[in-house]
PDB file of C-alpha atoms in Angstrom:
ATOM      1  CA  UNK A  16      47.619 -29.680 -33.874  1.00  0.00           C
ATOM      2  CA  UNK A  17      43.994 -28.342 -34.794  1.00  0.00           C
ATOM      3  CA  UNK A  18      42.793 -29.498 -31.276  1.00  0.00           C
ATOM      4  CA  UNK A  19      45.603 -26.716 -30.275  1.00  0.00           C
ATOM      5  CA  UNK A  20      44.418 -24.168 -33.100  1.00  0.00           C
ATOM      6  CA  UNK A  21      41.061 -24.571 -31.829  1.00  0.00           C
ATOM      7  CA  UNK A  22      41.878 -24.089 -28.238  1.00  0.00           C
ATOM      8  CA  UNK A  23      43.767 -21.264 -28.591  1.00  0.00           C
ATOM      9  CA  UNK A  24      40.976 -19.709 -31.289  1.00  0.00           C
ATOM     10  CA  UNK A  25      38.410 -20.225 -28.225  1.00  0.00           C
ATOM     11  CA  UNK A  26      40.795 -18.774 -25.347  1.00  0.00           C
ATOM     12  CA  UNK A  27      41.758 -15.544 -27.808  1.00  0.00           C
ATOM     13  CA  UNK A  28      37.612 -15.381 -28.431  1.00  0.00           C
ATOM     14  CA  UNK A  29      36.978 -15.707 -24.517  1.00  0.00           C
ATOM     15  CA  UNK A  30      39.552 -12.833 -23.476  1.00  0.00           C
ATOM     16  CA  UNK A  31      38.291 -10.538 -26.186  1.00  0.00           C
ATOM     17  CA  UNK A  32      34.516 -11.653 -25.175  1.00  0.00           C
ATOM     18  CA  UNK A  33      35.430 -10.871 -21.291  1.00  0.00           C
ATOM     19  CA  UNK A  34      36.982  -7.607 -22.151  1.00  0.00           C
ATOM     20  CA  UNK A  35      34.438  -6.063 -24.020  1.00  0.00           C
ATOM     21  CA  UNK A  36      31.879  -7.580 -21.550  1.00  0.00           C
ATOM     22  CA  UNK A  37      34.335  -5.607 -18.654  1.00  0.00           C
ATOM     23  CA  UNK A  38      33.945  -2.594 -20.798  1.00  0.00           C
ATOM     24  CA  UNK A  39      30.284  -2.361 -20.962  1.00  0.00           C
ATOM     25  CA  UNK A  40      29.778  -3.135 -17.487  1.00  0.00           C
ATOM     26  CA  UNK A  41      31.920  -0.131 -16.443  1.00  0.00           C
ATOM     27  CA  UNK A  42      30.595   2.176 -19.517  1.00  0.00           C
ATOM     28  CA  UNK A  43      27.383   1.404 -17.777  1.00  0.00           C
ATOM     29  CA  UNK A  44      28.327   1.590 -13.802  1.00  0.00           C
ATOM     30  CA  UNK A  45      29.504   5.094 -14.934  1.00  0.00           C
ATOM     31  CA  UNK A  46      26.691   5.898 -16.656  1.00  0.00           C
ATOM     32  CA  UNK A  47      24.847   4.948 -13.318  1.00  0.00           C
ATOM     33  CA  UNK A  48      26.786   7.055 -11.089  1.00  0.00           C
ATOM     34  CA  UNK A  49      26.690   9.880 -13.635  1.00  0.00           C
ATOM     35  CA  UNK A  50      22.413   9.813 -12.987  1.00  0.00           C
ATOM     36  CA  UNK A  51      22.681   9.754  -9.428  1.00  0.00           C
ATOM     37  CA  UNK A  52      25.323  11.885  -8.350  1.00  0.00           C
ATOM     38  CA  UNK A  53      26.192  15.691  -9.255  1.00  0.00           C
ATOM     39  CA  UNK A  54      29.724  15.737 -10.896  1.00  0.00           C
ATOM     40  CA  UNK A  55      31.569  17.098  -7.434  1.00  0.00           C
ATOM     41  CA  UNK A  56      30.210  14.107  -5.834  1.00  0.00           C
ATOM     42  CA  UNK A  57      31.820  11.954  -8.132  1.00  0.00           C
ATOM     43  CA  UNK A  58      35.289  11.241  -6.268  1.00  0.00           C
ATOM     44  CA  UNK A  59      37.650   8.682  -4.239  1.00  0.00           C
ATOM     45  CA  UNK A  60      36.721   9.392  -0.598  1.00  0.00           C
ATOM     46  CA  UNK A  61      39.992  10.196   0.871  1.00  0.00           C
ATOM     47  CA  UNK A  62      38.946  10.980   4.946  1.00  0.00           C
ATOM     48  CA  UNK A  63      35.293  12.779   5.236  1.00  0.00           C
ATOM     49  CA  UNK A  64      33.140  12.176   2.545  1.00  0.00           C
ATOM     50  CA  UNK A  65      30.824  14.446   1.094  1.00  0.00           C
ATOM     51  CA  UNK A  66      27.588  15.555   2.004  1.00  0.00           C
ATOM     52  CA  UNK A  67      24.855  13.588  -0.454  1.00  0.00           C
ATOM     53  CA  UNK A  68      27.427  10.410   0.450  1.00  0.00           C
ATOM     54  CA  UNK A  69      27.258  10.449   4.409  1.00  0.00           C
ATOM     55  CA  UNK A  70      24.752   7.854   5.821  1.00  0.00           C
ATOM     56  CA  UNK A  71      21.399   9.246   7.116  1.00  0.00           C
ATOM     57  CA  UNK A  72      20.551   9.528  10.468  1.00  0.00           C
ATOM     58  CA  UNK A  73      19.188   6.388  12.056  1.00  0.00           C
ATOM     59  CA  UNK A  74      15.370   6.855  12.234  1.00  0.00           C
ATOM     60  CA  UNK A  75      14.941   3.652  13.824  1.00  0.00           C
ATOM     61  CA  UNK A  76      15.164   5.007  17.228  1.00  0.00           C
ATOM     62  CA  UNK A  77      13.462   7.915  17.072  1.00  0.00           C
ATOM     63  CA  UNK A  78      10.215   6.176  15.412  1.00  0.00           C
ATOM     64  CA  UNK A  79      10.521   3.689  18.336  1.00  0.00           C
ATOM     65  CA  UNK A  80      10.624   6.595  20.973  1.00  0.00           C
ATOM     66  CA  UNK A  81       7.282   7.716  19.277  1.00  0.00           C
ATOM     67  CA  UNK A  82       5.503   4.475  19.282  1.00  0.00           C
ATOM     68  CA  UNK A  83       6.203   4.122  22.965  1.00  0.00           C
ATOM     69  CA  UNK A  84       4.984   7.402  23.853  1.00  0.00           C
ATOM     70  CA  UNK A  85       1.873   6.049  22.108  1.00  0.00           C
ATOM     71  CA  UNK A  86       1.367   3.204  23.420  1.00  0.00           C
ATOM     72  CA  UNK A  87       2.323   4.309  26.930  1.00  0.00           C
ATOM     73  CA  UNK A  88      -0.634   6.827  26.718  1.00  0.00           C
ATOM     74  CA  UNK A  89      -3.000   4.518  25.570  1.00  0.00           C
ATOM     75  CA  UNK A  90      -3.118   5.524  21.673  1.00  0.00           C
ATOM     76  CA  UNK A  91      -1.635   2.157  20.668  1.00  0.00           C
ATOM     77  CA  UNK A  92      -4.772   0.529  22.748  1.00  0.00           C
ATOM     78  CA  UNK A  93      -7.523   2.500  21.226  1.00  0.00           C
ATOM     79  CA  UNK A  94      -6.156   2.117  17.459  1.00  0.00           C
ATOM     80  CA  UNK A  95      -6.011  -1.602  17.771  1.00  0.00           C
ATOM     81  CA  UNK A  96      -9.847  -1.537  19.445  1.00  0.00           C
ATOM     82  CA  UNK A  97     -10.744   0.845  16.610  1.00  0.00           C
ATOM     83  CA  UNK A  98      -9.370  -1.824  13.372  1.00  0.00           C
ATOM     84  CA  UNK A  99     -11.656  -4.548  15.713  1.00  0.00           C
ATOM     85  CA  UNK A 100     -14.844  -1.774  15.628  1.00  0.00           C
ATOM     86  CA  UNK A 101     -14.480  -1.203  12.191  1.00  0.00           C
ATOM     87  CA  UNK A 102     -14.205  -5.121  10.904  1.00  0.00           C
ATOM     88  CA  UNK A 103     -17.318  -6.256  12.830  1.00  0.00           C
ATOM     89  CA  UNK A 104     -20.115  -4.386  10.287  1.00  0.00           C
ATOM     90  CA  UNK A 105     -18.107  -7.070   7.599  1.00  0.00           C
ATOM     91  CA  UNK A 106     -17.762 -10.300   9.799  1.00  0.00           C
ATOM     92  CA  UNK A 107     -21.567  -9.868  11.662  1.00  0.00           C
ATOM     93  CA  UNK A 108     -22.928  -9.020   8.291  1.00  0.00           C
ATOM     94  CA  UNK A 109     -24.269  -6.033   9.497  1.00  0.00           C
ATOM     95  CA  UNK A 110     -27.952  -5.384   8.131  1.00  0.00           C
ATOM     96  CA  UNK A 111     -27.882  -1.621   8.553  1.00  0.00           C
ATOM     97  CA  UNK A 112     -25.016  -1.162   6.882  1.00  0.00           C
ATOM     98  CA  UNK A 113     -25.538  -3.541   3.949  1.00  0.00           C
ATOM     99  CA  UNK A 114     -29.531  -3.251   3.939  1.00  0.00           C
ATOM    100  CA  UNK A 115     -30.836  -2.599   0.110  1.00  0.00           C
ATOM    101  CA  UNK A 116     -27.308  -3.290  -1.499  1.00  0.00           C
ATOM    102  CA  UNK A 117     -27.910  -6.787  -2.759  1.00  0.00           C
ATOM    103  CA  UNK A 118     -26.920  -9.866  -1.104  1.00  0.00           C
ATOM    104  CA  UNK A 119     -25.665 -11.036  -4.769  1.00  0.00           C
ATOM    105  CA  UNK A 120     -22.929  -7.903  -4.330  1.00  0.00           C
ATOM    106  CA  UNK A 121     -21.081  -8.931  -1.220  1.00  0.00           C
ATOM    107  CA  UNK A 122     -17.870  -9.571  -2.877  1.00  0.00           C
ATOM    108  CA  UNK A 123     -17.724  -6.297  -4.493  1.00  0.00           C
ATOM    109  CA  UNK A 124     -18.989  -4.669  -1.311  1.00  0.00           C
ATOM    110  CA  UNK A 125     -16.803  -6.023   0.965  1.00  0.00           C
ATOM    111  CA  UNK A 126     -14.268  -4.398  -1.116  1.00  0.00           C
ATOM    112  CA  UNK A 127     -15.753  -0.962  -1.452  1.00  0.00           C
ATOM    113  CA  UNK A 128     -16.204  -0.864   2.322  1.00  0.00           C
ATOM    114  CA  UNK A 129     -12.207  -1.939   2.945  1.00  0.00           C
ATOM    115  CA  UNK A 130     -11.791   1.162   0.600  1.00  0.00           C
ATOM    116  CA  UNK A 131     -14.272   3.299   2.430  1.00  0.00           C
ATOM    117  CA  UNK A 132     -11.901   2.642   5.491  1.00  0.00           C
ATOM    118  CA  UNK A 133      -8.670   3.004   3.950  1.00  0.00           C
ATOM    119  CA  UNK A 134      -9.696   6.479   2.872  1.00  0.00           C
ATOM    120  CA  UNK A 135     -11.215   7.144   6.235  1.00  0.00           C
ATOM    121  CA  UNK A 136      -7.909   6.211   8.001  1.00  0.00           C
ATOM    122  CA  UNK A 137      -5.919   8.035   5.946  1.00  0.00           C
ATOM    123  CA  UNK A 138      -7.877  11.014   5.826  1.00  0.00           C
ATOM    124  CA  UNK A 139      -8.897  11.504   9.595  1.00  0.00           C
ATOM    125  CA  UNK A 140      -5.692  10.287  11.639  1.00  0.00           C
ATOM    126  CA  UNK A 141      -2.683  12.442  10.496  1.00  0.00           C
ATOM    127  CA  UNK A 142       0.081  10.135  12.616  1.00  0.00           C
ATOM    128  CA  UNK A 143       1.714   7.700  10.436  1.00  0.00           C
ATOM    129  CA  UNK A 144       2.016   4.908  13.620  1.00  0.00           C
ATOM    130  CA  UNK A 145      -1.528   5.401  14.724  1.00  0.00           C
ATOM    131  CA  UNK A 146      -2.995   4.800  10.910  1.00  0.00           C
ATOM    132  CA  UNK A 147      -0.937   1.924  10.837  1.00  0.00           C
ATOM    133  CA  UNK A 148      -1.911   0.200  13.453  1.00  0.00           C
ATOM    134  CA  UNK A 149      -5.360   0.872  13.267  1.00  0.00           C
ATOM    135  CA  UNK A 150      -5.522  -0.713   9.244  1.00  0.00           C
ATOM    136  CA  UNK A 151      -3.271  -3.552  10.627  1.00  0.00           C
ATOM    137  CA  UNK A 152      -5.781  -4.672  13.369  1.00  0.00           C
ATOM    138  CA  UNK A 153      -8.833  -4.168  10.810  1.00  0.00           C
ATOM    139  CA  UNK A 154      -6.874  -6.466   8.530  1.00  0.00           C
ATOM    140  CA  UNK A 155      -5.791  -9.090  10.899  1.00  0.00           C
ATOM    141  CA  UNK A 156      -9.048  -9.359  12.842  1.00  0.00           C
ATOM    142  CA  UNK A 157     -10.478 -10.080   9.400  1.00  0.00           C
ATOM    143  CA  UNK A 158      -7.926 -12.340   8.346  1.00  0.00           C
ATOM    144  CA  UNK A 159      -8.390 -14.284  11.694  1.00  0.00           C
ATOM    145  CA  UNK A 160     -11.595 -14.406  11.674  1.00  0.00           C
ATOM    146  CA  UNK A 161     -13.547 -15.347   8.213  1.00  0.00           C
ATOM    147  CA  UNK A 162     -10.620 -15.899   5.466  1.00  0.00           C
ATOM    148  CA  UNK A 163     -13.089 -15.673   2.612  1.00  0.00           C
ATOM    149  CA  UNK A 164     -13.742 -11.763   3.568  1.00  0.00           C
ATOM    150  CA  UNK A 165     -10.401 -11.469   3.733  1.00  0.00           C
ATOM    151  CA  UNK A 166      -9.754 -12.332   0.176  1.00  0.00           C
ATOM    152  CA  UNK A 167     -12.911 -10.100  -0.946  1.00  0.00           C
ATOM    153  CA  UNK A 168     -11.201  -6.918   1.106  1.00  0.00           C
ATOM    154  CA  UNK A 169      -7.451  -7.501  -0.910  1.00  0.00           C
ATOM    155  CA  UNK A 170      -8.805  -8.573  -4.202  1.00  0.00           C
ATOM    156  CA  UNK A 171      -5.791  -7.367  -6.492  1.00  0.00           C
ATOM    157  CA  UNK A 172      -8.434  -7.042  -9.604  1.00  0.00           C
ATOM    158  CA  UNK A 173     -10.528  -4.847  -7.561  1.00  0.00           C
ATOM    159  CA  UNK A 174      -8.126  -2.604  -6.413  1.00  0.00           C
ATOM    160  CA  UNK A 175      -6.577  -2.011 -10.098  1.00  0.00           C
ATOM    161  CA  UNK A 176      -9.951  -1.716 -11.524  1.00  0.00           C
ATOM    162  CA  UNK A 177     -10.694   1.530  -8.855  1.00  0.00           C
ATOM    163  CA  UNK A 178      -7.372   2.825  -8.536  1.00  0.00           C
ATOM    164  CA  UNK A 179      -7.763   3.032 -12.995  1.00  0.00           C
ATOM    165  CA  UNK A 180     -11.040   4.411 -12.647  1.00  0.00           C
ATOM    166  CA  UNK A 181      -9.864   6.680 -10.353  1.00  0.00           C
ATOM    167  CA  UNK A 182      -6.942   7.957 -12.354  1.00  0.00           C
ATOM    168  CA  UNK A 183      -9.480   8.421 -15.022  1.00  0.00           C
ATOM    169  CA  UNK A 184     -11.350  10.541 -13.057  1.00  0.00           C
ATOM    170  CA  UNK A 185     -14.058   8.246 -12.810  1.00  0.00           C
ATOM    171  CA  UNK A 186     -16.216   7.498  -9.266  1.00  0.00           C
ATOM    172  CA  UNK A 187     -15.638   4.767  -7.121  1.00  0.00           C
ATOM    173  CA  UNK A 188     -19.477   3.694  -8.392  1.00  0.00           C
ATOM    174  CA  UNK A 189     -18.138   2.990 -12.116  1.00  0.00           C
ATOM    175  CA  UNK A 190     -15.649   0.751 -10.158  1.00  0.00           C
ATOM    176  CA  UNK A 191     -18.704  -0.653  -8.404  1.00  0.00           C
ATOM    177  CA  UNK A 192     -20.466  -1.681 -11.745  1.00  0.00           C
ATOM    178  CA  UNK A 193     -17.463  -2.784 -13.808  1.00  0.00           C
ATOM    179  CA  UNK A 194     -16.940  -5.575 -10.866  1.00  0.00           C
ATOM    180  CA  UNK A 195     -20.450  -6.548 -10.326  1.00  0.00           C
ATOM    181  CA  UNK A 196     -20.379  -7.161 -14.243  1.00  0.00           C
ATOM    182  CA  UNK A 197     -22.233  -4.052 -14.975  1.00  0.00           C
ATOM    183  CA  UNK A 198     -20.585  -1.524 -16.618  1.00  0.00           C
ATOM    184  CA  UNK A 199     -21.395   1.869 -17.598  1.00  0.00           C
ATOM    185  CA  UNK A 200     -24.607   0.899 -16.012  1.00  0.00           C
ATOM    186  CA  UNK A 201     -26.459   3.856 -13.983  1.00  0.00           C
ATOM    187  CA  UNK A 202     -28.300   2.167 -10.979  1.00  0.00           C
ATOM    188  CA  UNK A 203     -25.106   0.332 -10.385  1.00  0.00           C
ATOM    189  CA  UNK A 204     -22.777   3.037 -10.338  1.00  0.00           C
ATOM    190  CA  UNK A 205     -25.447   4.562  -8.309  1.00  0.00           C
ATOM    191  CA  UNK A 206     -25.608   2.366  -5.565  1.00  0.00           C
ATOM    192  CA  UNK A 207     -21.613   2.012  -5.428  1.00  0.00           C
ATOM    193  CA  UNK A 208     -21.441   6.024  -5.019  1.00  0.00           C
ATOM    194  CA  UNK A 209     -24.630   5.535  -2.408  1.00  0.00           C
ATOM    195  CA  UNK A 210     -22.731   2.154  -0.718  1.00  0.00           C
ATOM    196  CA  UNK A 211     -19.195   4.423  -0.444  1.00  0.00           C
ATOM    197  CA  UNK A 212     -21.135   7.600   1.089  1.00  0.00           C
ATOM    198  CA  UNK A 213     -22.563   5.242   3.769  1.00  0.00           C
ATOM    199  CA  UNK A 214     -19.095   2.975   4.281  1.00  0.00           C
ATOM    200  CA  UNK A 215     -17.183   6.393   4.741  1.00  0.00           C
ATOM    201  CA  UNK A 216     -19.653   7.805   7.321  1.00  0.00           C
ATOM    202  CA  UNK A 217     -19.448   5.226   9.629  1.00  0.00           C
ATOM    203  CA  UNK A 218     -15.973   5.028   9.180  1.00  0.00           C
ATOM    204  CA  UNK A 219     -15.284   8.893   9.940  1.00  0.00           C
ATOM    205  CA  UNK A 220     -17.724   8.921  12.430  1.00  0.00           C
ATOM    206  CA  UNK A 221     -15.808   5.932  14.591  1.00  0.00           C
ATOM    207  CA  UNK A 222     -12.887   7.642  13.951  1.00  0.00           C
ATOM    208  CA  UNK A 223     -13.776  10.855  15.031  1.00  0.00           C
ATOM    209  CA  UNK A 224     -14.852   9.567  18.607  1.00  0.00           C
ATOM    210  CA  UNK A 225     -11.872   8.006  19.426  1.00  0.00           C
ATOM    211  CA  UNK A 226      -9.814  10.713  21.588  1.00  0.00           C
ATOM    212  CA  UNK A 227      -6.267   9.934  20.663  1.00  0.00           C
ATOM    213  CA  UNK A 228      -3.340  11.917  22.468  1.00  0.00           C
TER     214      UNK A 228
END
């Protein structure tokens, strides 16, 4: 009889439980719907529904229609030789590039220079599918070629500790210092500003020769 009592005390505890869990759930699903949609798109669909509801155009084959213009004219070509260009100053070790910025500062370096070329890309080639390619082959003929740059160039610390810098309104030398261990200090914020200017040049200027279509 009290194994009864109690089973009927849990079940009556359980449906009550359930039922306020249901309304909660839907007090919140409303209050979902409520954000997203205006009040007249709030509705059963009945035959056509309304405009913000209807599905988007696919985009799918119009962005493949552009990439095979590309690559049928050759820009597809001359983006991926342009990623290999700009990775070789990293993987040869380029002296002219990296002459008077400390040998004890590659990490950091290789970093800044990714950067440099990021900011180039995205700067100097205004078509989404050519920038893309052109960051993917710098990336993968890194990553397929010396695995220890390639950890340097997509350090997560590094990029939080310039993109906060940044934000601050802070140069991309006080970056520089704070990962060499040498914050606030001047000849190492200095020769991150000085590394940058020099990393971006190149950059623009093998960007700029490339004739894309």
């Amino acid at each position: 009889m009290v194994d009864s009592g109690l089973t009927a005390a849990a079940l009556l505890l359980f449906v009550l439980l359930g039922a306020r869990l249901w309304e909660y759930a839907w007090t919140s699903w409303k209050g979902r719907l409520a954000f997203c949609l205006p009040d007249e798109d709030i509705r059963i669909v009945t035959g056509t529904p309304s405009a913000s509801l209807r599905a988007f155009p696919d985009m799918g084959e119009s962005v493949a229609k552009e990439f095979r213009r590309h690559k049928e004219n050759g820009n597809i070509f001359m983006a991926n030789r342009l990623g290999e260009e700009l990775a070789k100053p990293l993987l040869r070790g380029d002296a002219e590039m990296f002459d008077g910025l400390g040998e004890e500062n590659r990490e950091p370096l290789c970093f800044l220079y990714a950067l440099a070329v990021r900011s180039a890309v995205a700067k100097r080639i205004d078509n989404s599918i050519l920038a893309d390619t052109v960051l993917h082959s710098f990336s993968e003929t890194i990553e397929n070629t010396d695995e220890g740059i390639y950890r340097s160039i997509n350090d997560n610390v590094a990029d939080t500790i310039y993109r906060l810098c940044l934000a601050d309104n802070q140069g991309v030398g006080n970056g520089f210092a704070k990962l060499c261990g040498k914050d606030r200090d001047s000849y190492f914020i200095e020769l991150g500003n000085e590394a940058y200017r020099r990393f971006w040049d190149f950059s623009s200027g093998k960007i700029e020769r490339i004739p894309f279509k």
